[in-house]
CSV table of C-alpha atoms in Angstrom, one decimal:
chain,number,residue,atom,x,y,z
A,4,UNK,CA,26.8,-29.5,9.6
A,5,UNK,CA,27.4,-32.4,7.6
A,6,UNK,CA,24.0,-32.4,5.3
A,7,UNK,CA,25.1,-28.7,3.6
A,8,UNK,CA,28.7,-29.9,2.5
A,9,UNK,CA,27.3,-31.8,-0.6
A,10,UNK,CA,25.6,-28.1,-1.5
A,11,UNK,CA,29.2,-25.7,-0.8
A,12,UNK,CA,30.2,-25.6,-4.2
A,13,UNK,CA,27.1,-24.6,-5.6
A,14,UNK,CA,26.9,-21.2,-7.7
A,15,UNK,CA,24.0,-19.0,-7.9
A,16,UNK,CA,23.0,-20.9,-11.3
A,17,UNK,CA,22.9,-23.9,-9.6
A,18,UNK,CA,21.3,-23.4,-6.0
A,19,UNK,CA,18.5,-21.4,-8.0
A,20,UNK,CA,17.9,-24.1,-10.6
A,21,UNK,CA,18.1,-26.7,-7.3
A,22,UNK,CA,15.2,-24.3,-5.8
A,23,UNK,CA,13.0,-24.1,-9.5
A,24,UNK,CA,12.8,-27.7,-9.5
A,25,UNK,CA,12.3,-27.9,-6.1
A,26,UNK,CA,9.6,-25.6,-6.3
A,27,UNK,CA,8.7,-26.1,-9.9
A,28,UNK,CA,5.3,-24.6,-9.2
A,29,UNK,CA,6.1,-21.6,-7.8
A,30,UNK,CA,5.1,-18.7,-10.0
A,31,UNK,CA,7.9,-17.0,-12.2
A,32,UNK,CA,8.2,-13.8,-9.4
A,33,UNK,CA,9.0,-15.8,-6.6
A,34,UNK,CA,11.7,-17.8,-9.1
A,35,UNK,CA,13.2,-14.7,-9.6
A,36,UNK,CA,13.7,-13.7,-5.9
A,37,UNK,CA,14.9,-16.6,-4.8
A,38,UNK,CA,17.8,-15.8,-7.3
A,39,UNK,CA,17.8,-12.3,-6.3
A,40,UNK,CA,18.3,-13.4,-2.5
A,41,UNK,CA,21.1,-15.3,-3.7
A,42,UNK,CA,23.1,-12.8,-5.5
A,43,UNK,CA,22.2,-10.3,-3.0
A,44,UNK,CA,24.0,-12.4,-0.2
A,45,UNK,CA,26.9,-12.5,-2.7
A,46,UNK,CA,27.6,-8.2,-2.8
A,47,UNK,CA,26.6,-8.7,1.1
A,48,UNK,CA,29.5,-11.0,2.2
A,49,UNK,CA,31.4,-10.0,-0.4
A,50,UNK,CA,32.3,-13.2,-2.1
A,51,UNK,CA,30.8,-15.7,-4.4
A,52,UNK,CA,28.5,-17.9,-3.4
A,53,UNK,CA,30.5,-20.9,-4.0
A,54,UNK,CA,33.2,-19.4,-1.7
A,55,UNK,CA,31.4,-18.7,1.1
A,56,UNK,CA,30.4,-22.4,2.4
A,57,UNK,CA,26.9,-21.6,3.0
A,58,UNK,CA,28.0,-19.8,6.0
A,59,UNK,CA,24.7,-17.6,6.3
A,60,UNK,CA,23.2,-21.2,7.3
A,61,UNK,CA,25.2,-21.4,10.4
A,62,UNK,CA,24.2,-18.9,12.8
A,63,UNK,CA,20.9,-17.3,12.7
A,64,UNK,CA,21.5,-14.3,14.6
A,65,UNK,CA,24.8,-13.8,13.1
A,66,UNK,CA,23.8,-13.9,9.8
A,67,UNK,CA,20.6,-11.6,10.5
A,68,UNK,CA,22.7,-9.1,12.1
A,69,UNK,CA,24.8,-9.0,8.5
A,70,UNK,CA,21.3,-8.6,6.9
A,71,UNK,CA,20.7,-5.5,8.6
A,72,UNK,CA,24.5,-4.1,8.8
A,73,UNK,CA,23.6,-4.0,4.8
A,74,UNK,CA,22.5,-1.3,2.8
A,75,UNK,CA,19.3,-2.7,1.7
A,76,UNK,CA,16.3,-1.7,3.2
A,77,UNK,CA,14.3,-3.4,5.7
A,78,UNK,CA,11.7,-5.2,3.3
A,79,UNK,CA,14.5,-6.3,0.9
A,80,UNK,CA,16.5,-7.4,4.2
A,81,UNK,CA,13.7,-9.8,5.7
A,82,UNK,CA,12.5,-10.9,1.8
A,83,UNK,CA,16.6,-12.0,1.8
A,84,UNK,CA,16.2,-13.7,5.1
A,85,UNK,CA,13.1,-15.4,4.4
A,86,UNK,CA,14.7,-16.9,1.2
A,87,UNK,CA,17.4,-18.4,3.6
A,88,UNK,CA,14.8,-20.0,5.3
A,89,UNK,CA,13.2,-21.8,2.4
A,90,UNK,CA,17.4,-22.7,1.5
A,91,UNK,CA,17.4,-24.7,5.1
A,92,UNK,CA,14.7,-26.6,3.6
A,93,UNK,CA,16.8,-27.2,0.5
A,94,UNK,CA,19.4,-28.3,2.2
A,95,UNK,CA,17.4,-30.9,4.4
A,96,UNK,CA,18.5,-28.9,7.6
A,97,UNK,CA,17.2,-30.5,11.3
A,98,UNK,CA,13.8,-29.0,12.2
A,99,UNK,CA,15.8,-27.5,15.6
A,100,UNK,CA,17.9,-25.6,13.5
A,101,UNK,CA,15.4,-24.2,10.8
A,102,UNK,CA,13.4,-23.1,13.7
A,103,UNK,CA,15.9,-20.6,15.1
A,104,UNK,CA,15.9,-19.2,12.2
A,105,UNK,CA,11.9,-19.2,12.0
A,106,UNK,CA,11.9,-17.7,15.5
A,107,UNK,CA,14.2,-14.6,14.1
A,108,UNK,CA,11.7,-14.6,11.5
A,109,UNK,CA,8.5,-14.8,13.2
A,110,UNK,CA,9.7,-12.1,15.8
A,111,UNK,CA,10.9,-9.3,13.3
A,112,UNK,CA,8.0,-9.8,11.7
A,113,UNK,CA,5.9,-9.4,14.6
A,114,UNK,CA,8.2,-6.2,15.1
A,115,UNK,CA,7.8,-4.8,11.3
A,116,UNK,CA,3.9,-5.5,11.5
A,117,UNK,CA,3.5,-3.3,15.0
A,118,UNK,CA,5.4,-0.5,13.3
A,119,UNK,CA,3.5,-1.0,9.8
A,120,UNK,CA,0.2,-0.5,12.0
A,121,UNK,CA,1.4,2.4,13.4
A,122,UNK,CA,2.5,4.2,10.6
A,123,UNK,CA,-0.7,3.6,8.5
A,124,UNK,CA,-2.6,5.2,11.6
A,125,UNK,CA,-0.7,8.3,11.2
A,126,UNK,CA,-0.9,8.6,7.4
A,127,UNK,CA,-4.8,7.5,7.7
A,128,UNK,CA,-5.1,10.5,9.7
A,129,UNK,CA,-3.7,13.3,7.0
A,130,UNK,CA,-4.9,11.3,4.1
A,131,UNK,CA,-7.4,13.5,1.8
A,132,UNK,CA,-10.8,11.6,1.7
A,133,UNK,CA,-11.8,9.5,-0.9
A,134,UNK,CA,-15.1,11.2,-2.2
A,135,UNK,CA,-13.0,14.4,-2.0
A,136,UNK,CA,-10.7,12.6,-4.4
A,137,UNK,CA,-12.7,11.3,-6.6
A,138,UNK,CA,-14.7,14.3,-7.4
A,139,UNK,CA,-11.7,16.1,-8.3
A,140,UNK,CA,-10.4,13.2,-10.5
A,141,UNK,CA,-14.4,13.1,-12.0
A,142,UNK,CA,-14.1,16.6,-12.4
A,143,UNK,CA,-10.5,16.8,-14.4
A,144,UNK,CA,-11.9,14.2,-16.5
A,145,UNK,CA,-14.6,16.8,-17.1
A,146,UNK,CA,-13.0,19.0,-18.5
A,147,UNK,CA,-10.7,16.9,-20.4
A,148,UNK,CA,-13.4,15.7,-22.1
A,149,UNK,CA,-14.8,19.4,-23.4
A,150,UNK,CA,-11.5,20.5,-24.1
A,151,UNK,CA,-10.3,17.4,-26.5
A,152,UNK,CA,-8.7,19.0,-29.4
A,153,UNK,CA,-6.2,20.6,-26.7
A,154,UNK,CA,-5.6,17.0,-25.2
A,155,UNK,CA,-2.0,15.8,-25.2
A,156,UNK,CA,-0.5,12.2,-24.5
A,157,UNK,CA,1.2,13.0,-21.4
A,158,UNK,CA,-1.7,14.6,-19.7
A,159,UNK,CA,-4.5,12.1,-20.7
A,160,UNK,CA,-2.1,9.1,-20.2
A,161,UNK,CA,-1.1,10.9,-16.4
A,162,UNK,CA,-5.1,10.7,-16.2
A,163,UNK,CA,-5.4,7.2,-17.2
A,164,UNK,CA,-2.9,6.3,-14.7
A,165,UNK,CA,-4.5,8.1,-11.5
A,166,UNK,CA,-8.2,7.8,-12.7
A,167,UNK,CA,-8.0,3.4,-13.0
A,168,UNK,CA,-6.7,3.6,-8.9
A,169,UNK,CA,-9.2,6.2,-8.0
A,170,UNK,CA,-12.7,5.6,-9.9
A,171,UNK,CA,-11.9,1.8,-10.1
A,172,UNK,CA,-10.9,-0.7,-7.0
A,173,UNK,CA,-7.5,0.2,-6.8
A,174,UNK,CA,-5.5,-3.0,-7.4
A,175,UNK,CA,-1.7,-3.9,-6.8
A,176,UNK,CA,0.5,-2.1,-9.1
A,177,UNK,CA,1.8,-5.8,-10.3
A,178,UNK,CA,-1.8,-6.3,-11.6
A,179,UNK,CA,-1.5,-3.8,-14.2
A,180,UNK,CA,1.6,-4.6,-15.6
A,181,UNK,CA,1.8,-6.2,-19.2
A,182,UNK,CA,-2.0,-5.8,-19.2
A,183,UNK,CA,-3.0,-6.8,-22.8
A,184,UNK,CA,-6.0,-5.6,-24.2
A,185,UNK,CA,-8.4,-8.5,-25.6
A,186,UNK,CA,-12.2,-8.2,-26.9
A,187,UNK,CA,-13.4,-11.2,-25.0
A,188,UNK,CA,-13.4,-13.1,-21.4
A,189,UNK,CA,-10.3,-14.8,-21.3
A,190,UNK,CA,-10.0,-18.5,-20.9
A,191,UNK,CA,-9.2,-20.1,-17.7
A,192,UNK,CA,-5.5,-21.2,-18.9
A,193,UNK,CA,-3.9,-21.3,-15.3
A,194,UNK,CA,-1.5,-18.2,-15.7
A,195,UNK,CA,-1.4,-15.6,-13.7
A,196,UNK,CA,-1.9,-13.1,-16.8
A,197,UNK,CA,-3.5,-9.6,-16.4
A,198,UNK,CA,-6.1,-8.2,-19.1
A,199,UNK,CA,-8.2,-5.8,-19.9
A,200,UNK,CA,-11.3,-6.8,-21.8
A,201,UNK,CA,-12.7,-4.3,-24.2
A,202,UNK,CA,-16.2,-5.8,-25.1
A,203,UNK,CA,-18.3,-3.3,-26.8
A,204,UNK,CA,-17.3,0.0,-24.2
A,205,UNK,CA,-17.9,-2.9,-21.6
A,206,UNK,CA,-14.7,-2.7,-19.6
A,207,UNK,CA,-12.9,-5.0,-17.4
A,208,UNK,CA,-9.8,-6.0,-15.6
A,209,UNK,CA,-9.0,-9.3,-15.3
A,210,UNK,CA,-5.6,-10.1,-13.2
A,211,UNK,CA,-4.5,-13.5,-11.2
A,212,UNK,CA,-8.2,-15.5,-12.0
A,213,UNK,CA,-10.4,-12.5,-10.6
A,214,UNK,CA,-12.2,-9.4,-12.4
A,215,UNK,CA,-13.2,-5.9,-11.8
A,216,UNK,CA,-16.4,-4.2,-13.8
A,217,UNK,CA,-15.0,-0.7,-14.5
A,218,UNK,CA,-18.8,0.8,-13.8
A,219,UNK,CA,-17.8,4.6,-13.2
A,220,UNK,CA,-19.5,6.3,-16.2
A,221,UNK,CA,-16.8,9.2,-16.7
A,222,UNK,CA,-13.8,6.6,-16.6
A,223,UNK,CA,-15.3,4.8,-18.8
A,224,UNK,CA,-15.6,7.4,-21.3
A,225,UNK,CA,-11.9,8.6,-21.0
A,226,UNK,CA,-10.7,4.7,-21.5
A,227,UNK,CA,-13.3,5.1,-24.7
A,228,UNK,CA,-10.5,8.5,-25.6
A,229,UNK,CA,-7.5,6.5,-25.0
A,230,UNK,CA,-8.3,3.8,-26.6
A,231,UNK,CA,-9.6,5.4,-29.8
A,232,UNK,CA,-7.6,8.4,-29.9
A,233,UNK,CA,-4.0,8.3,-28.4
A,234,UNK,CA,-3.3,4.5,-27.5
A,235,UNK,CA,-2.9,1.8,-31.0
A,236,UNK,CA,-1.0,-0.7,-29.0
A,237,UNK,CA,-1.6,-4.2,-27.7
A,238,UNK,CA,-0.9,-3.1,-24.3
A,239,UNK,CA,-3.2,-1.1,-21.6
A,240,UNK,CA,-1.0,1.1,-19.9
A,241,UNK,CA,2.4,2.7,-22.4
A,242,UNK,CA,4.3,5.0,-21.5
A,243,UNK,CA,4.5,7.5,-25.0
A,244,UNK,CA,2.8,7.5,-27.7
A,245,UNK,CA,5.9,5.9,-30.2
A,246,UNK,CA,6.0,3.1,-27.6
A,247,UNK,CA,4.5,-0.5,-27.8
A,248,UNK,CA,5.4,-2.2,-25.1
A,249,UNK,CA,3.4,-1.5,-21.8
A,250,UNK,CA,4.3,0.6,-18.5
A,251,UNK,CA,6.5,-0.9,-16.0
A,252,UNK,CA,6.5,-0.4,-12.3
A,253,UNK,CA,9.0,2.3,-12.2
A,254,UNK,CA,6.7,4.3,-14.9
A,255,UNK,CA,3.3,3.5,-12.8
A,256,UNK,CA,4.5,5.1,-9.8
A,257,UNK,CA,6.2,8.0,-11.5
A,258,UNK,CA,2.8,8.8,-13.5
A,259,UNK,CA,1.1,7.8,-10.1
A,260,UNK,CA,3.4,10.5,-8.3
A,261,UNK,CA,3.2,13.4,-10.8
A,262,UNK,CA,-0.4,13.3,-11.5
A,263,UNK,CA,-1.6,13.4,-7.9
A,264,UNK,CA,0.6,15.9,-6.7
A,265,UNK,CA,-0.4,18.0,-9.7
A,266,UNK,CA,-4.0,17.6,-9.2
A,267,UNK,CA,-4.5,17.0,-5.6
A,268,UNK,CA,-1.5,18.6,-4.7
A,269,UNK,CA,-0.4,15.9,-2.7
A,270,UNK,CA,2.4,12.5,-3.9
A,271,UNK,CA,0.5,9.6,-3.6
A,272,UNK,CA,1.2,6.1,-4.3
A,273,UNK,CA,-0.4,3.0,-5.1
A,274,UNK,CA,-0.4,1.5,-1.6
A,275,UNK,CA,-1.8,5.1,-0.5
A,276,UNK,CA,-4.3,5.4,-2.6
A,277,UNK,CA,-5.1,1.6,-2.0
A,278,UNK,CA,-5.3,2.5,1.5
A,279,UNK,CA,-7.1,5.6,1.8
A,280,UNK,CA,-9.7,3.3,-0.4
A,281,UNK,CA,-10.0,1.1,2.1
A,282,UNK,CA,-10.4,3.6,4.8
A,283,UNK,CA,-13.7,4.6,2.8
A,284,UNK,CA,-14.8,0.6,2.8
A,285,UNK,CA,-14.7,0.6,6.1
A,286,UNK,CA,-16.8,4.0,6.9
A,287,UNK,CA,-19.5,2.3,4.8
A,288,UNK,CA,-19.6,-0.4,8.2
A,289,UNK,CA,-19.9,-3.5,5.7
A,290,UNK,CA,-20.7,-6.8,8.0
A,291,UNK,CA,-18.4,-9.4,8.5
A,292,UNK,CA,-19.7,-11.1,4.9
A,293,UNK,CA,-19.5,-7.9,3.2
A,294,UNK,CA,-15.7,-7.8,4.7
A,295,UNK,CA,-14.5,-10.9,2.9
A,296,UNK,CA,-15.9,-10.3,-0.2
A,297,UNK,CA,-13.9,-6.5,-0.2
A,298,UNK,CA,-10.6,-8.2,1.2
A,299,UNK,CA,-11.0,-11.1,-1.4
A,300,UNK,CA,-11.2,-8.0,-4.1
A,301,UNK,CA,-8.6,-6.0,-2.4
A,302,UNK,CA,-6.6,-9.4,-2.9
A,303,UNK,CA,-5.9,-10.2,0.9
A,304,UNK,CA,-6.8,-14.2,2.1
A,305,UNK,CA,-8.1,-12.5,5.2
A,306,UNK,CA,-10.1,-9.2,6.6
A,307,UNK,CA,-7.2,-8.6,8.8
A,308,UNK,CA,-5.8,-5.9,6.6
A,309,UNK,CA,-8.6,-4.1,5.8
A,310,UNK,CA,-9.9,-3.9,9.2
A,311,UNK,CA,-6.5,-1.7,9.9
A,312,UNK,CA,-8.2,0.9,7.9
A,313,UNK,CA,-10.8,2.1,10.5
């Protein structure tokens, strides 16, 4: 394997500055996992990188069956795996040889997607329904509302959390983090940056080019309470009240955990939530047009996801 030996001495630093420029317009994320794949192959086989001779480009099987002797889980394992992939095309490797990787690839995936599928059927079926949730989330709000001058931070802030993926489209946590709060539309600057647009008690998220009209009246009116009352920063979503910097995945799902077990008495997460949302899309029987447009919102390319949801 002549074409790798030019690339054995390479550190972390290097083969991920190699794959930046390489793939200079790749967002800043997928940057940072590339990097992340690298360091994890590091703790995996236990040496650095620029001792280890690229072996994990050798033999496909061998080196997916050190993936999975690892402790990482199965997503991190096949996001490592996949980043190998993408270092074969670095590297200049033969098609015949990046394609038994691919193979690997394309067949765990395959596997993962058969037992993703039947593991959403199972939860779909104990899943509380939607409307049911979202009265009781309309009805908390209630009486949050007539009870104000007993309102703390950390309940109206676990109310914020729960209410914006259960009255609104409930989007990817990753589209609510950093989310700075602006009085206009932004401008088209080619960023991926996520907003929330306070014009006038008109509300909307904006996140990766697309927006959401926040059009539930009794979210809108708690948003008005946390806005005026018990949040000064920049930033949408903070965690306390002597903080200024915004919410961070960790603190999403933790507020996202808490507040639907203590209100629905059942832990929920985003990609829950997000799916028992769909499930309720799909009861409406929209038509294969209707489908696009709520996969394009739900930020899938295809209707092939939400279709699971029936």
């Amino acid at each position: 394997m002549d074409y790798i030996k030019k690339f054995n001495s390479y550190t972390v630093e290097q083969f991920s500055n190699f794959h930046d420029q390489s793939f200079s317009k790749s967002s800043t994320s997928t940057k940072k996992a590339m990097k992340g794949s690298l360091k994890r192959i590091e703790k995996i086989y236990g040496s650095p990188l620029q001792e280890l001779e690229l072996i994990f480009l050798k033999d496909p099987d061998e080196t997916y069956n050190t993936l999975k002797s690892s402790k990482y889980s199965n997503n991190t394992q096949l996001q490592t795996f996949t980043n190998i992939l993408k270092i074969l095309k670095l590297v200049d490797a033969p098609l015949a040889h990046y394609n038994k990787f691919l193979k690997i690839l394309n067949l765990e995936g395959k596997r993962r997607e058969e037992e993703d599928n039947e593991s959403l059927k199972e939860k779909l079926e104990f899943y509380p329904p939607y409307l049911d949730i979202k009265n009781l989330v309309e009805n908390h709000i209630n009486e949050m509302l007539n009870n104000i001058d007993n309102i703390n931070f950390y309940e109206i802030k676990m109310l914020i959390v729960l209410s914006i993926f259960t009255l609104s489209v409930p989007m990817r946590t990753s589209n609510y983090l950093k989310m700075k709060i602006i009085y206009f539309k932004p401008e088209e600057d080619g960023q991926s940056n996520n907003y929330f647009v306070d014009d006038d008690s008109d509300y909307t998220f904006y996140y990766n080019h697309e927006s959401i009209i926040i059009n539930n009246i009794k979210l809108k009116k708690l948003i008005k309470l946390w806005l005026n009352e018990f949040n000064t920063s920049s930033y949408f979503l903070i965690n306390n009240d002597m903080q200024t910097t915004p919410m961070n995945t960790k603190d999403i799902n933790i507020s996202l955990s808490m507040s639907s077990k203590n209100l629905l008495g059942v832990n929920l997460s985003a990609g829950d939530l997000r799916s028992i949302y769909m499930k309720y899309l799909m009861s409406l029987d929209p038509n294969f047009k209707q489908k696009i447009i709520l996969s394009n919102i739900m930020g899938y390319q295809n209707i092939s996801k939400l279709e699971k949801h029936i």
